[in-house]
Short mmCIF file of C-alpha atoms in Angstrom, two decimals:
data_model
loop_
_atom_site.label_atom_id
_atom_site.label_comp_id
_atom_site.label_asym_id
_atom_site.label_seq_id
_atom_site.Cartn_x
_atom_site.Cartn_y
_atom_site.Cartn_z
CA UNK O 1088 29.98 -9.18 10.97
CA UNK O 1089 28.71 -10.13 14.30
CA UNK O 1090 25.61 -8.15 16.00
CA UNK O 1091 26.66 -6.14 18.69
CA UNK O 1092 24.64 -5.24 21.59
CA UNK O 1093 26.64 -2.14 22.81
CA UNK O 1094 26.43 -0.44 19.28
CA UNK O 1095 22.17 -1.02 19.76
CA UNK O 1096 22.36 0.49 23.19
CA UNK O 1097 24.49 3.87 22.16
CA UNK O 1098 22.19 3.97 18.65
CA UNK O 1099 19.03 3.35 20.72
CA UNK O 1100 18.11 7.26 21.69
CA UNK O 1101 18.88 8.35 17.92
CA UNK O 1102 16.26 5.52 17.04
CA UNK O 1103 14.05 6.78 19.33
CA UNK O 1104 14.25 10.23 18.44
CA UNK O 1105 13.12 8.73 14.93
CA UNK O 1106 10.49 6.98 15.97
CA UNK O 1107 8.57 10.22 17.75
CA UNK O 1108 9.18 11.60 14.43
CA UNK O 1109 7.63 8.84 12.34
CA UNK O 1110 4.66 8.84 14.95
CA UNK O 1111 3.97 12.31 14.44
CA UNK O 1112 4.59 12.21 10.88
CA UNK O 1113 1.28 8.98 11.10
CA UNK O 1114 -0.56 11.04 13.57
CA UNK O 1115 -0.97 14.51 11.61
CA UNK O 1116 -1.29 12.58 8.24
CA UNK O 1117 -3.99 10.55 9.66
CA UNK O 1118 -6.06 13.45 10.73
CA UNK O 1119 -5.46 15.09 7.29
CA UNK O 1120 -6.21 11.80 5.69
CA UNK O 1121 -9.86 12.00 7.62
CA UNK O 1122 -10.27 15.29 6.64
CA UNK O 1123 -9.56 15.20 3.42
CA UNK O 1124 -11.27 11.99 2.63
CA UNK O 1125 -14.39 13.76 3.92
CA UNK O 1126 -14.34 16.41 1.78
CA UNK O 1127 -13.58 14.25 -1.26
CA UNK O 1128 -15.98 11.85 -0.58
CA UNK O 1129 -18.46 14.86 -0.23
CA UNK O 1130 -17.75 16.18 -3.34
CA UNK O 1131 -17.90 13.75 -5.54
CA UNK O 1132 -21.64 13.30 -4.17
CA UNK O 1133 -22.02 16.92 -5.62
CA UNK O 1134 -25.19 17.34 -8.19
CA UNK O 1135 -22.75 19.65 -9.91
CA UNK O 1136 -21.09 17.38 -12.30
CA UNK O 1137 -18.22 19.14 -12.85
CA UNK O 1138 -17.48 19.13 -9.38
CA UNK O 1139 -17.81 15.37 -8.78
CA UNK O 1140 -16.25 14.23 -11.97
CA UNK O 1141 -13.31 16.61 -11.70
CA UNK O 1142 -12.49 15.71 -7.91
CA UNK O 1143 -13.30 11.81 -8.94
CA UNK O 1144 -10.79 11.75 -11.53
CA UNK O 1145 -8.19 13.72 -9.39
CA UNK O 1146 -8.55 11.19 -6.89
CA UNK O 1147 -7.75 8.12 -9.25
CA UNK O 1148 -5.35 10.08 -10.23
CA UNK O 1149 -3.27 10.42 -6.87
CA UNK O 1150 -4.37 6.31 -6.14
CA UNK O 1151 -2.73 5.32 -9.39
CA UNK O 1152 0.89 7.45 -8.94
CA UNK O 1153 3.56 6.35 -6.28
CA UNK O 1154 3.43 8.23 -2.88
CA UNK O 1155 7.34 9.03 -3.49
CA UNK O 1156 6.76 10.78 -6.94
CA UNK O 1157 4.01 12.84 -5.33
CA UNK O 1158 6.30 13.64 -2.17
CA UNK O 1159 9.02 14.62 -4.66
CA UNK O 1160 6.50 17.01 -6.43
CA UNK O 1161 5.27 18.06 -3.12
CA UNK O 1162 9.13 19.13 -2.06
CA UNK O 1163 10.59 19.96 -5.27
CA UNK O 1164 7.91 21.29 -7.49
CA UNK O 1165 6.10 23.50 -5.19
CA UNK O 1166 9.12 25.82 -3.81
CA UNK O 1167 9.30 26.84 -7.79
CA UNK O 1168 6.05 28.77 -7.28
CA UNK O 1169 6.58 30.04 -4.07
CA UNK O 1170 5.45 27.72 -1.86
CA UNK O 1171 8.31 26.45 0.13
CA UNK O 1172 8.18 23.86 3.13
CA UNK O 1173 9.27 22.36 5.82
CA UNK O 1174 10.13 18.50 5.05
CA UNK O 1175 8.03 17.11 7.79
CA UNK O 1176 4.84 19.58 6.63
CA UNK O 1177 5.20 18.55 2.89
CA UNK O 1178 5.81 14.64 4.25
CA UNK O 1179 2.59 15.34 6.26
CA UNK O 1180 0.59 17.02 3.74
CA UNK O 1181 1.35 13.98 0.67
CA UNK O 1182 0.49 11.20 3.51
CA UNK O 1183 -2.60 12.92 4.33
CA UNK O 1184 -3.73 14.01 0.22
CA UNK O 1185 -2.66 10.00 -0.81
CA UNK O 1186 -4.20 8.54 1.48
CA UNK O 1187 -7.23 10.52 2.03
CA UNK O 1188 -7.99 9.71 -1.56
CA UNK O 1189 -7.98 5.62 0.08
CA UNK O 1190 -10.29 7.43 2.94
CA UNK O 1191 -12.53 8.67 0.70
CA UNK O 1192 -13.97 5.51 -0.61
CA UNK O 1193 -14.34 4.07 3.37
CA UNK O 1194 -16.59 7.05 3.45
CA UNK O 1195 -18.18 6.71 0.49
CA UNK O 1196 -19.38 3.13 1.22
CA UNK O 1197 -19.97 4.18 4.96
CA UNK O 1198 -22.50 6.82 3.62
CA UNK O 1199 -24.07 4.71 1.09
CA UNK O 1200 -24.58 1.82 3.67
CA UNK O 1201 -26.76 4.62 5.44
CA UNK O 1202 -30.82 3.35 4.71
CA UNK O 1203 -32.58 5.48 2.17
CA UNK O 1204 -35.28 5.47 5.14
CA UNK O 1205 -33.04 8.06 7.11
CA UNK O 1206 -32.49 10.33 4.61
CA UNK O 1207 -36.48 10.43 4.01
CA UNK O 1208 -37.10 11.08 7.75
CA UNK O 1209 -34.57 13.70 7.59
CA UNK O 1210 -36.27 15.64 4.78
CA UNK O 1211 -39.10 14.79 7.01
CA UNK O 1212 -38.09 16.34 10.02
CA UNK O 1213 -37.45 19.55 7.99
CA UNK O 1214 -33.84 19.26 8.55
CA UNK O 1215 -31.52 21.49 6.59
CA UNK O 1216 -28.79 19.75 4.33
CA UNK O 1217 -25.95 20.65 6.72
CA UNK O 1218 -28.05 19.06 9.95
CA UNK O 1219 -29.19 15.94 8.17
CA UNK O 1220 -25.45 15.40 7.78
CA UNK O 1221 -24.23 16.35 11.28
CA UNK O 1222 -27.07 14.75 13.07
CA UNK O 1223 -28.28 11.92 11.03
CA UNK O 1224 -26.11 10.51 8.42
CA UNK O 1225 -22.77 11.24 9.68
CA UNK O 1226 -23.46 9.58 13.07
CA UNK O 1227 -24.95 7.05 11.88
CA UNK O 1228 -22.42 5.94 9.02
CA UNK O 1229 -18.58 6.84 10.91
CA UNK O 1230 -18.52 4.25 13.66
CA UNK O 1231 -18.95 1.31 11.37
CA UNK O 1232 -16.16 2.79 8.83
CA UNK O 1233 -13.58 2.92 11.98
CA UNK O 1234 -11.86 -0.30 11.45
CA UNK O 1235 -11.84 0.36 7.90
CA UNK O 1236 -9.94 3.45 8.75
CA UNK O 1237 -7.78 2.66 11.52
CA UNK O 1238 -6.78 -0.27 8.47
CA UNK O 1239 -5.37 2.42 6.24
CA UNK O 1240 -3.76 4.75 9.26
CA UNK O 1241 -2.09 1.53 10.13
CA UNK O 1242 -0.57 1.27 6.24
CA UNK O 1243 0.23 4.98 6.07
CA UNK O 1244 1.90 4.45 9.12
CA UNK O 1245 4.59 1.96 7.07
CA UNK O 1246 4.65 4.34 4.62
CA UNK O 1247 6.14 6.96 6.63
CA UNK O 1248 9.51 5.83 5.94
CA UNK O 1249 9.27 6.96 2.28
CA UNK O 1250 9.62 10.30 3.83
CA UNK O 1251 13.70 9.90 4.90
CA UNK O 1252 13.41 10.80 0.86
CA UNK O 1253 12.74 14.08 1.56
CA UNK O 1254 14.92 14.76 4.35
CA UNK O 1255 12.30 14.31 7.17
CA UNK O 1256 14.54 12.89 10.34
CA UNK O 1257 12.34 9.83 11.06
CA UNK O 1258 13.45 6.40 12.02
CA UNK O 1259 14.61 5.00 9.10
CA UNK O 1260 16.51 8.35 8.20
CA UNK O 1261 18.32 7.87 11.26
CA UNK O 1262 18.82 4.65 11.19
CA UNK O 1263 20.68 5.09 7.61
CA UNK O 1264 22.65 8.01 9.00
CA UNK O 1265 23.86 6.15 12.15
CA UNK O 1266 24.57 3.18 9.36
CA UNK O 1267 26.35 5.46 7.21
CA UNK O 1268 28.83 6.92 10.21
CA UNK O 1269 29.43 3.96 11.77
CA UNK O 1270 29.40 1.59 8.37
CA UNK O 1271 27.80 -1.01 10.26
CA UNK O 1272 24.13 -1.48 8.66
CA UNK O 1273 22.30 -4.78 10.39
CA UNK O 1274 21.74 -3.53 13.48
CA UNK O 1275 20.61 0.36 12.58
CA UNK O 1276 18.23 -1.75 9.66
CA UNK O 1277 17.28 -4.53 11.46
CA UNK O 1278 16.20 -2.35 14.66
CA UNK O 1279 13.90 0.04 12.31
CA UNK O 1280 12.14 -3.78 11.13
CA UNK O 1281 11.91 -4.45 14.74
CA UNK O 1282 10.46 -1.26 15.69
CA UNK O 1283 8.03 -1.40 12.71
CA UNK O 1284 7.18 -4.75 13.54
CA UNK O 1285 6.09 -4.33 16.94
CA UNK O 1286 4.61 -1.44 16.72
CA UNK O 1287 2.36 -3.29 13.62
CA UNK O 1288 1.65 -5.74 15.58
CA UNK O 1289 0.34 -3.94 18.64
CA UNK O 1290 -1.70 -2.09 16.30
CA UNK O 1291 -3.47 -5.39 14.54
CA UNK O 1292 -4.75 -5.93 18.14
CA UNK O 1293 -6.11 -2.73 18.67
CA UNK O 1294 -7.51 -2.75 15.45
CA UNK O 1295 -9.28 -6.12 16.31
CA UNK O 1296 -10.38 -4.38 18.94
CA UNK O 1297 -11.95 -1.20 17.22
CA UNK O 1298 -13.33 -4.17 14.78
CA UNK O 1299 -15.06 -5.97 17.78
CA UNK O 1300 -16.28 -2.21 19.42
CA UNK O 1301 -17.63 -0.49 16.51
CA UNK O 1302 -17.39 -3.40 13.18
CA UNK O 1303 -21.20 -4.39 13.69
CA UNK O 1304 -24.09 -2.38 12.70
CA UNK O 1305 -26.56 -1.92 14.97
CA UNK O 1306 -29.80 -1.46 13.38
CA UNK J 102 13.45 23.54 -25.43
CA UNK J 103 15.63 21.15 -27.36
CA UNK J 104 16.97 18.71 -25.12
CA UNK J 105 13.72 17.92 -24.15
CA UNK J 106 13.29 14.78 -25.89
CA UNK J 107 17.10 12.92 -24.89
CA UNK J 108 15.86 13.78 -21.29
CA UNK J 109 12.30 12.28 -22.30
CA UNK J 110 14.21 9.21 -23.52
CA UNK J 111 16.11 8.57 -19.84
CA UNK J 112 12.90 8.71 -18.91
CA UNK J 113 11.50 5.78 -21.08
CA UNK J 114 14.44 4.11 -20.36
CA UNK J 115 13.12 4.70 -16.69
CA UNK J 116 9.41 3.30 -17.83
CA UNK J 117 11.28 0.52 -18.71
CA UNK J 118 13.20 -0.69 -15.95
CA UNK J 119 9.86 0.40 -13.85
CA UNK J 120 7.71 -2.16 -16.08
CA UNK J 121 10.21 -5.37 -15.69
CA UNK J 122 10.34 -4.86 -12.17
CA UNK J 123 6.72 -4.80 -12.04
CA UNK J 124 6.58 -7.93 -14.19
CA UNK J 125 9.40 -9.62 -12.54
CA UNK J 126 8.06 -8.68 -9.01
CA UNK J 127 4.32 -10.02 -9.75
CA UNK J 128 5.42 -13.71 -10.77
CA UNK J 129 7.32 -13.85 -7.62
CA UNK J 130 4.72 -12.68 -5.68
CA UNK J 131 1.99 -14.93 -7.52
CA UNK J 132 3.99 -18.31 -6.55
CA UNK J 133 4.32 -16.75 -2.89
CA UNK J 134 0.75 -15.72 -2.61
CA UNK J 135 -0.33 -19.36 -4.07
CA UNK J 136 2.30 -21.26 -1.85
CA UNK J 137 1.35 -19.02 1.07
CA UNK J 138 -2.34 -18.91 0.32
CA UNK J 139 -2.64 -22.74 0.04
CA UNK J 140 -0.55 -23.16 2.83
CA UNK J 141 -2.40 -21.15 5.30
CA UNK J 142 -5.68 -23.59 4.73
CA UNK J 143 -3.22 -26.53 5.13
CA UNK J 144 -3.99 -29.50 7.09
CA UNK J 145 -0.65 -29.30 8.90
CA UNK J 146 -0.25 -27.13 11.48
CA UNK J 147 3.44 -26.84 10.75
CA UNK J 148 2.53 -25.60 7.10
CA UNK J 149 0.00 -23.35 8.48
CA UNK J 150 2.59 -21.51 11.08
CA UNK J 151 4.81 -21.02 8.46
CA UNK J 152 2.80 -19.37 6.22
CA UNK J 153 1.38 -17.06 9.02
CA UNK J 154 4.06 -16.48 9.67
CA UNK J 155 5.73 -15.34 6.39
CA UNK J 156 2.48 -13.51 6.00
CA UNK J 157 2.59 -11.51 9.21
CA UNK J 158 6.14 -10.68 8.86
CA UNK J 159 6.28 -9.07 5.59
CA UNK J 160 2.79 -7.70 5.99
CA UNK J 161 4.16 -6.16 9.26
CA UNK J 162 7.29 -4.18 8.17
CA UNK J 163 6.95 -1.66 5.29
CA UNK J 164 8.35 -2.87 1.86
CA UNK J 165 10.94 0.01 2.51
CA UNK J 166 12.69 -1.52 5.19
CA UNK J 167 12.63 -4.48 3.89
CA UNK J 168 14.28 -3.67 0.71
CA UNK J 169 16.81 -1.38 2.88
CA UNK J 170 17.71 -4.27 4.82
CA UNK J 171 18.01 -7.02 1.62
CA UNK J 172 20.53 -4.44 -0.03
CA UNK J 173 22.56 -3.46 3.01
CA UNK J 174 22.11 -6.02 5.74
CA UNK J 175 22.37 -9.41 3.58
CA UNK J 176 25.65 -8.35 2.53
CA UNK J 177 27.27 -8.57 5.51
CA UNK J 178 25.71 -12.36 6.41
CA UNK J 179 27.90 -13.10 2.90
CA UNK J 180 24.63 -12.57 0.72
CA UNK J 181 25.46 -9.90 -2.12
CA UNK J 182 22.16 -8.76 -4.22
CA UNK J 183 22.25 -6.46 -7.38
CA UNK J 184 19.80 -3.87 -6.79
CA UNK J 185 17.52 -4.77 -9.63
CA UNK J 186 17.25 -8.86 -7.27
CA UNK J 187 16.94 -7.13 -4.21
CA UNK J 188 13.81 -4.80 -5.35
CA UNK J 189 12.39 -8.01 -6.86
CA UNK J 190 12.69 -9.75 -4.04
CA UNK J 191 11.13 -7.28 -1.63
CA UNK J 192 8.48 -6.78 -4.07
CA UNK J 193 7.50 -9.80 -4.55
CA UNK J 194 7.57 -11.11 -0.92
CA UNK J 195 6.13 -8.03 0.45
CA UNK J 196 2.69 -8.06 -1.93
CA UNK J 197 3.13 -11.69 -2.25
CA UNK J 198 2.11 -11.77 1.70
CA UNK J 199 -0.58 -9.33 1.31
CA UNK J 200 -1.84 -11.74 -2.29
CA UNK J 201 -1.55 -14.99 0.26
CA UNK J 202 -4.46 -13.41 1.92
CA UNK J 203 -6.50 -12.50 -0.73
CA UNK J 204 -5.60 -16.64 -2.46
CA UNK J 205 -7.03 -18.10 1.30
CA UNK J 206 -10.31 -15.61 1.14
CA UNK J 207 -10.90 -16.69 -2.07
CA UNK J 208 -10.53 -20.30 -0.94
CA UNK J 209 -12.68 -20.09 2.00
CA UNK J 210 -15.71 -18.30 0.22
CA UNK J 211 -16.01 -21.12 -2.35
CA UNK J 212 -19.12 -22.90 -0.81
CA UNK J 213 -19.47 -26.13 1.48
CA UNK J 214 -21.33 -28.10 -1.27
CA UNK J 215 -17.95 -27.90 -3.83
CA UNK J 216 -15.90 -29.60 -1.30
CA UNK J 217 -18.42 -32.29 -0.83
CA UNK J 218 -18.90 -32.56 -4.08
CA UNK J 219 -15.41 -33.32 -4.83
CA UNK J 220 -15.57 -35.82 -1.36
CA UNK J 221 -18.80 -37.33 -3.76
CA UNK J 222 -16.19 -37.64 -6.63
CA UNK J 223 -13.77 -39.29 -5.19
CA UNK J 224 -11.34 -36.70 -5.60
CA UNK J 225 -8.13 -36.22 -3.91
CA UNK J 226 -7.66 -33.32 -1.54
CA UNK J 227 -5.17 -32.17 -3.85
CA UNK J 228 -7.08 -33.14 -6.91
CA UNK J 229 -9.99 -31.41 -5.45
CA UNK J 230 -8.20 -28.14 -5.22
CA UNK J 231 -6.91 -28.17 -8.48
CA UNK J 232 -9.83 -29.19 -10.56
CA UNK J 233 -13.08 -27.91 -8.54
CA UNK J 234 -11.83 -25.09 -5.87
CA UNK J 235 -8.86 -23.37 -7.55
CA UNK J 236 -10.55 -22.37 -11.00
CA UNK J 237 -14.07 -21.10 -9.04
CA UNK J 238 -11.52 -18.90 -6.67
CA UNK J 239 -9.45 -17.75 -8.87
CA UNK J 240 -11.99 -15.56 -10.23
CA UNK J 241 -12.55 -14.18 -6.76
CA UNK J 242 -9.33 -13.23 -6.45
CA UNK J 243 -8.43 -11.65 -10.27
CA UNK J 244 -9.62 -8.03 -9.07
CA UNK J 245 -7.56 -8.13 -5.86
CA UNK J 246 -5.23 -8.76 -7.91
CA UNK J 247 -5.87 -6.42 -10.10
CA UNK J 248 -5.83 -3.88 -7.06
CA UNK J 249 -2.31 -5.65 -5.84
CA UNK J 250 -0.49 -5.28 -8.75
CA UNK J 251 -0.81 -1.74 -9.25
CA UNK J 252 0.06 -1.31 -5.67
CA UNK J 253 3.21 -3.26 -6.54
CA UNK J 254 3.94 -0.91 -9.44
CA UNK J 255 3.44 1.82 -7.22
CA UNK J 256 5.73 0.07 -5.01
CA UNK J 257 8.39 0.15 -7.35
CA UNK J 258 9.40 3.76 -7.30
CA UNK J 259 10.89 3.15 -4.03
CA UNK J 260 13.66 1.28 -5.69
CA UNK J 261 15.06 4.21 -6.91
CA UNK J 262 16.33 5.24 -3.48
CA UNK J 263 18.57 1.55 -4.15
CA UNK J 264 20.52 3.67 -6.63
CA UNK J 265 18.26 1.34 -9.42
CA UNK J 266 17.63 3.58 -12.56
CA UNK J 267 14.04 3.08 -12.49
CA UNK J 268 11.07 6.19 -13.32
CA UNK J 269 11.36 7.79 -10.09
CA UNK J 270 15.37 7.48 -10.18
CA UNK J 271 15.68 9.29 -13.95
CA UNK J 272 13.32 12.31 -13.05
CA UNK J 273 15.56 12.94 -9.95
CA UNK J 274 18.19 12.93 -12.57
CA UNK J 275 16.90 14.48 -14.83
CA UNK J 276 15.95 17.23 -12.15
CA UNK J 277 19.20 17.17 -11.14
CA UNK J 278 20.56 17.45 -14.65
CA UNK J 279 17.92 20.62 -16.04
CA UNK J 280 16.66 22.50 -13.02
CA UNK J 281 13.85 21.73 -13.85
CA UNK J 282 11.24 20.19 -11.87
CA UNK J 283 7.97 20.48 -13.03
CA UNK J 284 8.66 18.52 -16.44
CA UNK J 285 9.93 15.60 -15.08
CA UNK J 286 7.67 15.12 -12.32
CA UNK J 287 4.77 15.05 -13.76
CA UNK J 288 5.60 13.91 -16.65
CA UNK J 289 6.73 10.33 -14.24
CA UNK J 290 3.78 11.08 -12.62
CA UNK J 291 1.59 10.06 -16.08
CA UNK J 292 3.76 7.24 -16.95
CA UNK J 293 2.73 5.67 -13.92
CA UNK J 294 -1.01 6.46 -14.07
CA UNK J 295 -1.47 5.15 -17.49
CA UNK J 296 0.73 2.31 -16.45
CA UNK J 297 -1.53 1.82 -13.79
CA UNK J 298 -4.72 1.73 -16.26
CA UNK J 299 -3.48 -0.62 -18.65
CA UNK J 300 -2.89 -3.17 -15.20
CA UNK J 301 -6.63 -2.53 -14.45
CA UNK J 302 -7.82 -2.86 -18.15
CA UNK J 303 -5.65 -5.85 -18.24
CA UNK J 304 -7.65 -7.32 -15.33
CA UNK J 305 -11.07 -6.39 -15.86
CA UNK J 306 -10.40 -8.06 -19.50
CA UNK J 307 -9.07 -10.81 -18.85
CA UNK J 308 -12.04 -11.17 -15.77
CA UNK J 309 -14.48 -11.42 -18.28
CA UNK J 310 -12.92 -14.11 -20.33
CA UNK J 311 -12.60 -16.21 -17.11
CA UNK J 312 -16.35 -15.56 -16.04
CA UNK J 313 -17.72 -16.38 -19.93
CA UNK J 314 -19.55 -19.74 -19.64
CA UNK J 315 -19.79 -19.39 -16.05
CA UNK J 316 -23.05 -17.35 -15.95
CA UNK J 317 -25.88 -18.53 -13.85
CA UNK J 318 -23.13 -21.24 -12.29
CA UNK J 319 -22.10 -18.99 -9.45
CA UNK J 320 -24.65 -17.66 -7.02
#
């Protein structure tokens, strides 16, 4: 079978349409990602020990188990008790909870890189516990973790195609059902590698970039 | 109530399938993360091209596509994989790009005075990696590893969407086949935790049977 360029010009605004998906799908799970990753990584510097053990074994937990499996429990599972949703929110929401559990240990080593010093002038200062974190640690330890981050948004992002599993409409979704109408499977497959590629790609640069802008400590 | 246990057999069988393809898939991606590795601190520019770019590619495009495209794209250019080649294949090239990496940082942190020691020796460049730089890195790299081969396991699941019988495949039939969803899910979902700590048990183990004798050599 020999590639075709008209078939890639009619498939190319289906692709598309997959791709705004997919980039959606990477933007929303990256800010639940932060989020989440926050509050894990908070919680597991609890003095209640309860509290930190229970959230630190929860979040091996979700590291050790496929993304899929959790997206299938995510779909499937949670409609049995009444919680039904939408495929893109329950893509969104097991991007975000798997890989804020990856988050949560930039964090943790962020905050730990933090000089004991700080915390002392904190207590110091007579800061409360919620302003020493808002004014002095948290500033002080998120701009080095960026690259870190923007590392693991990069590798959700090629994760996002697990999500054609539960019937979200993103680019490789598409691309199968264009494959599957047509029967005609390297260009639909070889454009989503294309797309993924480039888009990778672009994003190592501006990732060497965040590196360069924010990778150094200044002390 | 019953039935319970011939659906908890489908899903050994599942455990099964799940644990050669994780076996299968690491060897592969061992020899391309050596041959890669090696390669990218070649003296050869060619060699060195080559391997960056194996390592970009695969590291660039999500192991999803990539397995999409070896089960429905090769076909056509007069390639035919089973599924269970095709998901080794994918898994082994995809981590074995990201285990190249980890094989050349290992190699480069091994300190100046090794290689000039082995210049002092006598020793071969090739002799010289084999004898004095290879057995010092390759303690560097076991927990990587480590890390790398449960993200291959995790990797795995996505097989099932290949039509291979693997874990992730049997609890979708066995979901398909009872209703019911919670059962199956998480019971999948333990398999592959546990699965997951016997690969890091495995490493940390055998980490410390490398290391014995070694104490006080490495700085």
């Amino acid at each position: 079978m020999e590639w075709d360029w008209n078939f890639v010009r009619e498939i190319m605004p289906t692709l598309i349409q997959g791709v705004k998906i997919t980039i959606l799908a990477t933007v929303l799970g990256s800010v639940l990602a932060a989020i989440v990753g926050l509050a894990i990584a908070l919680a597991r510097r609890s003095p209640n020990r309860t509290v930190s053990r229970s959230v630190g074994w929860f979040a091996e937990f979700i590291r050790g188990t496929p993304l899929l499996v959790q997206l299938y429990f995510i779909f499937y599972v949670l409609p049995d008790i009444g919680i039904l949703l939408p495929p893109l929110v329950a893509g969104v929401i097991g991007l975000g909870l798997h890989y804020g559990t990856y988050t949560a240990e930039v964090y943790r080593a962020g905050i730990e890189n933090v000089p004991r010093g700080q915390w002392e002038a904190a207590k110091a200062c007579n800061l409360s516990g919620y302003n020493t974190w808002t004014h002095v640690i948290l500033p002080q330890a998120i701009p080095p973790m960026i690259p870190a981050l923007a590392n693991y948004f990069i590798a959700m992002f090629k994760e996002t195609p697990l999500l054609s599993a539960i019937t979200v409409l993103e680019l490789m979704n598409q691309a199968k059902s264009v494959a599957n109408t047509y029967y005609r499977y390297i260009e639909p497959m070889t454009l989503v590698g294309a797309f993924f590629l480039v888009i990778s790609l672009c994003s190592v640069v501006l990732l060497r970039w965040l590196e360069h802008r924010y990778g150094r400590i200044e002390r | 109530m019953t039935q319970w246990s011939g659906y908890l057999g489908l899903i050994l069988q599942g455990a099964l399938v799940t644990i050669e393809l994780t076996l299968m898939g690491s060897v592969l991606a061992l020899i391309m993360a050596f041959l890669a590795g090696i390669g990218r601190v070649s003296r050869f520019s060619i060699v060195r091209a080559l391997a960056t770019i194996y390592i970009e590619f695969f590291r660039g495009t999500s192991i999803f596509v990539q397995l999409f495209w070896a089960y429905f794209v090769l076909p056509f250019v007069g390639l035919s994989l089973t599924p269970l080649l095709a998901g080794v294949l994918a898994l082994g090239l995809n981590v074995g790009a990201y285990a190249a990496e980890v094989v050349r940082g290992a190699i480069l942190s091994i300190g100046r005075e090794q290689y000039e020691a082995c210049t002092a020796l006598n020793l071969g460049r090739w002799q010289g990696m084999r004898h004095v730089i290879l057995p010092q890195a390759l303690l560097v790299m076991l927990p990587t590893f480590g890390n790398n081969a449960i993200e291959l396991l995790k990797a795995t699941s996505v097989v099932s969407l290949i039509s291979l019988a693997d874990l992730t495949f049997q609890a979708q039939v066995v979901r398909s086949q009872t209703g019911s969803t919670l059962m199956p899910f998480v019971s999948v979902l333990v398999i592959y935790f546990v699965l997951a700590l016997i690969i890091s048990w495995g490493v940390r183990s055998l980490e410390r049977r490398m290391a014995r004798g070694l104490d006080g050599v490495r700085v």
